[in-house]
Amino acid sequence: MSELVGQFLANNSGPRNNGETIVKLTVGRTSFLDALVPAARIVPGSSPKPILLNVLISAEPERTEVLATNLEIGGRFTVDGAQCDVAKQLCLSVRRLVAILKIATEDLVTIEVPETTEDAHATVCVGRSKFKLVTAVASKFPDVPAFDATAYHLIDAASLRKAIDRTVYACDVASARYALNGCLIECEAKGLNFVATDGRRMAWQCIAAEAVEKHMDRNSDTHIVQHAALELVRQILPDAGQAKLALDANKCIVRSNGATISSRLVEGRFPKWRELLPTTTKTKVASVVLPVAPFTQLLRQASIMTNDSDDRGVLLTLEIGKLAAHAKAAEVGVSDVELPVSYDGKPIAATFMPSYILDMLKSLPQEETVTMDLLDSTSAAVFKTGDAFVYCLMPLTPAR
C-alpha cells in the first residue's frame, strides 16, 4: 500500500496548469474511515455555529489527524498511512466525507486543495470518481486539546472498558441535578473508582491503575465526566493495550490506540456515594450466589407480564432452595418463574424494576456469578462480583 501511495504522489505532484500550487493528501479509504467515523459521533447534528458540523483534517508529512468537537467533547484521531508533502489544514463536512468513502470501493483516496487559499474547494478523488467539497476556514475551527499531560493514570484498556460498561447505564441523563448526568472518577495511588447514580440505583467499579507523576484527585467529588464522553472513550479502546487518563480542574482527557477524547467536566458535586452503601452486618442479610445467565433469563421471562404504564415491577422472593419471580399486570396476565439456588435461610421478598437489574446483568460476563444481598422489602439490594463491582438498587414501594 505504501508503494502505491508513493507512486501516486510522484506522478501527481506539482502545480496545475494555472500555476496554482496544490497540496495532495493521499490515504487508504479504510484507515480514513477509521478516523472519520468516531469523529462523526462527536459532531452535532445541528449547531448555530456551522463550523462545528465539519472536521478539521490536520495533515503533516509525519502525521495526519482528524479533529472534531461540539465544544463539550473533543476528539483527535490519527489517520494511519496518510501521506502529505507539506503541512496543511482543511475543514470539511464530515457527513459528506463519510458518505463518499462508505459508498466507494477503491481503497486509495486523494484530497487536493490549494496551498495558499483557506476558504476554497477541496477535490476528493476515489478511483474514477471526483467530488468537489466546499471548505470552511480552518483557522476558525475551535481548539481540540491534545494529550500533553505529564501526570496521569496508566490503565489496562480492557479494565477501563469494564469500568465504563458497568457504570454509565446508572447515570441520570435527564436529571436537573447535573452532577447525576455523568460518572464520578476518583483517582487513587493504585486504582480508579468509577461511580454513577440516578438516585434509585448506584453502580461502583474499582479498577487497578498506575498513577504516573503522582496523578491524584484533590477535589474528587467534582471530577464528573459526561456519560457521552465515556461512551466515546469505550469505542476507541483496543482489545489489548493501555490507556492514559488525566483529570484537571476543568476536563478529563483519555489517550489510547492513536485517539484522544477530551471532555469538559460536569458542573456540580457528586453525592457522598460511600454513605449510600449499606452498613448492615452479614448476619442480618440474606445472601445468595446467582449465575448471571439463568438470573437474566428469569427476569426476562417474568417481565413479559409487566406493564410499561405502571411501576409494579417484579416481585423477587428468596426461599429455601429457590428464587421466585412474580409479575402481574391488569389486562396482561401473570408470570411465575423459579430459579434453583443454594439458600437455606428465612424467606425474604422485595419488588424491583426488572430493567434496572437487567442493565447491570448485561454488563457482566454471562458465564460468571453475582452475589445478591437482601435485607428486607424496603432496603437497597446489593449485588457484588469478585472483581470489585458493587451495585445498589432500591426496591419499589409495595402496591397497596
PDB file of C-alpha atoms in Angstrom, residues 160 162-172 178-188 192-199 201-207 217 220-227 230 266 269-277 388-392:
ATOM      1  CA  LEU A 160     -11.187   0.771  31.533  1.00  0.00           C
ATOM      2  CA  LYS A 162     -15.167  -2.794  32.004  1.00  0.00           C
ATOM      3  CA  ALA A 163     -15.432   0.197  34.346  1.00  0.00           C
ATOM      4  CA  ILE A 164     -17.331   2.212  31.745  1.00  0.00           C
ATOM      5  CA  ASP A 165     -19.676  -0.650  30.828  1.00  0.00           C
ATOM      6  CA  ARG A 166     -20.556  -1.301  34.457  1.00  0.00           C
ATOM      7  CA  THR A 167     -21.359   2.281  35.446  1.00  0.00           C
ATOM      8  CA  VAL A 168     -22.580   4.565  32.626  1.00  0.00           C
ATOM      9  CA  TYR A 169     -26.041   2.974  32.474  1.00  0.00           C
ATOM     10  CA  ALA A 170     -26.701   4.234  36.021  1.00  0.00           C
ATOM     11  CA  CYS A 171     -26.226   7.902  35.038  1.00  0.00           C
ATOM     12  CA  ASP A 172     -29.360  10.048  35.058  1.00  0.00           C
ATOM     13  CA  TYR A 178     -26.307  17.961  36.583  1.00  0.00           C
ATOM     14  CA  ALA A 179     -23.939  16.042  38.845  1.00  0.00           C
ATOM     15  CA  LEU A 180     -26.010  12.922  38.163  1.00  0.00           C
ATOM     16  CA  ASN A 181     -25.628  13.307  34.378  1.00  0.00           C
ATOM     17  CA  GLY A 182     -22.134  11.858  34.447  1.00  0.00           C
ATOM     18  CA  CYS A 183     -19.838   9.383  36.105  1.00  0.00           C
ATOM     19  CA  LEU A 184     -17.616  10.264  39.041  1.00  0.00           C
ATOM     20  CA  ILE A 185     -13.971   9.245  38.657  1.00  0.00           C
ATOM     21  CA  GLU A 186     -11.844   9.131  41.792  1.00  0.00           C
ATOM     22  CA  CYS A 187      -8.096   8.693  41.419  1.00  0.00           C
ATOM     23  CA  GLU A 188      -6.037   6.787  43.949  1.00  0.00           C
ATOM     24  CA  LEU A 192      -9.571   4.362  39.958  1.00  0.00           C
ATOM     25  CA  ASN A 193     -13.141   4.404  41.259  1.00  0.00           C
ATOM     26  CA  PHE A 194     -15.943   4.823  38.720  1.00  0.00           C
ATOM     27  CA  VAL A 195     -19.308   5.670  40.310  1.00  0.00           C
ATOM     28  CA  ALA A 196     -22.676   6.559  38.769  1.00  0.00           C
ATOM     29  CA  THR A 197     -26.124   7.025  40.301  1.00  0.00           C
ATOM     30  CA  ASP A 198     -29.572   8.267  39.318  1.00  0.00           C
ATOM     31  CA  GLY A 199     -30.911   8.399  42.868  1.00  0.00           C
ATOM     32  CA  ARG A 201     -29.515   2.896  41.921  1.00  0.00           C
ATOM     33  CA  MET A 202     -25.753   3.220  42.179  1.00  0.00           C
ATOM     34  CA  ALA A 203     -23.001   1.373  40.302  1.00  0.00           C
ATOM     35  CA  TRP A 204     -19.401   1.327  41.549  1.00  0.00           C
ATOM     36  CA  GLN A 205     -16.441  -0.303  39.851  1.00  0.00           C
ATOM     37  CA  CYS A 206     -12.883  -0.154  41.154  1.00  0.00           C
ATOM     38  CA  ILE A 207     -10.059  -0.966  38.730  1.00  0.00           C
ATOM     39  CA  ASP A 217      -7.581  13.748  42.877  1.00  0.00           C
ATOM     40  CA  SER A 220     -12.638  14.061  43.780  1.00  0.00           C
ATOM     41  CA  ASP A 221     -16.320  14.940  44.257  1.00  0.00           C
ATOM     42  CA  THR A 222     -16.200  17.361  41.331  1.00  0.00           C
ATOM     43  CA  HIS A 223     -14.451  15.183  38.730  1.00  0.00           C
ATOM     44  CA  ILE A 224     -17.655  14.109  36.988  1.00  0.00           C
ATOM     45  CA  VAL A 225     -17.225  13.020  33.378  1.00  0.00           C
ATOM     46  CA  GLN A 226     -20.051  13.209  30.846  1.00  0.00           C
ATOM     47  CA  HIS A 227     -21.569   9.815  30.073  1.00  0.00           C
ATOM     48  CA  LEU A 230     -17.147   7.867  28.360  1.00  0.00           C
ATOM     49  CA  VAL A 266     -19.995  18.178  34.555  1.00  0.00           C
ATOM     50  CA  ARG A 269     -20.876  17.997  43.354  1.00  0.00           C
ATOM     51  CA  PHE A 270     -21.442  14.286  43.312  1.00  0.00           C
ATOM     52  CA  PRO A 271     -23.375  12.731  46.238  1.00  0.00           C
ATOM     53  CA  LYS A 272     -21.264  11.259  49.020  1.00  0.00           C
ATOM     54  CA  TRP A 273     -21.591   7.851  47.491  1.00  0.00           C
ATOM     55  CA  ARG A 274     -19.836   5.862  50.209  1.00  0.00           C
ATOM     56  CA  GLU A 275     -22.580   6.891  52.601  1.00  0.00           C
ATOM     57  CA  LEU A 276     -25.104   5.222  50.292  1.00  0.00           C
ATOM     58  CA  LEU A 277     -23.522   1.806  50.755  1.00  0.00           C
ATOM     59  CA  ALA A 388     -14.591  -5.064  42.943  1.00  0.00           C
ATOM     60  CA  PHE A 389     -18.004  -4.271  41.456  1.00  0.00           C
ATOM     61  CA  VAL A 390     -20.945  -3.197  43.645  1.00  0.00           C
ATOM     62  CA  TYR A 391     -24.463  -2.305  42.505  1.00  0.00           C
ATOM     63  CA  CYS A 392     -27.068  -0.946  44.928  1.00  0.00           C
TER      64      CYS A 392
END
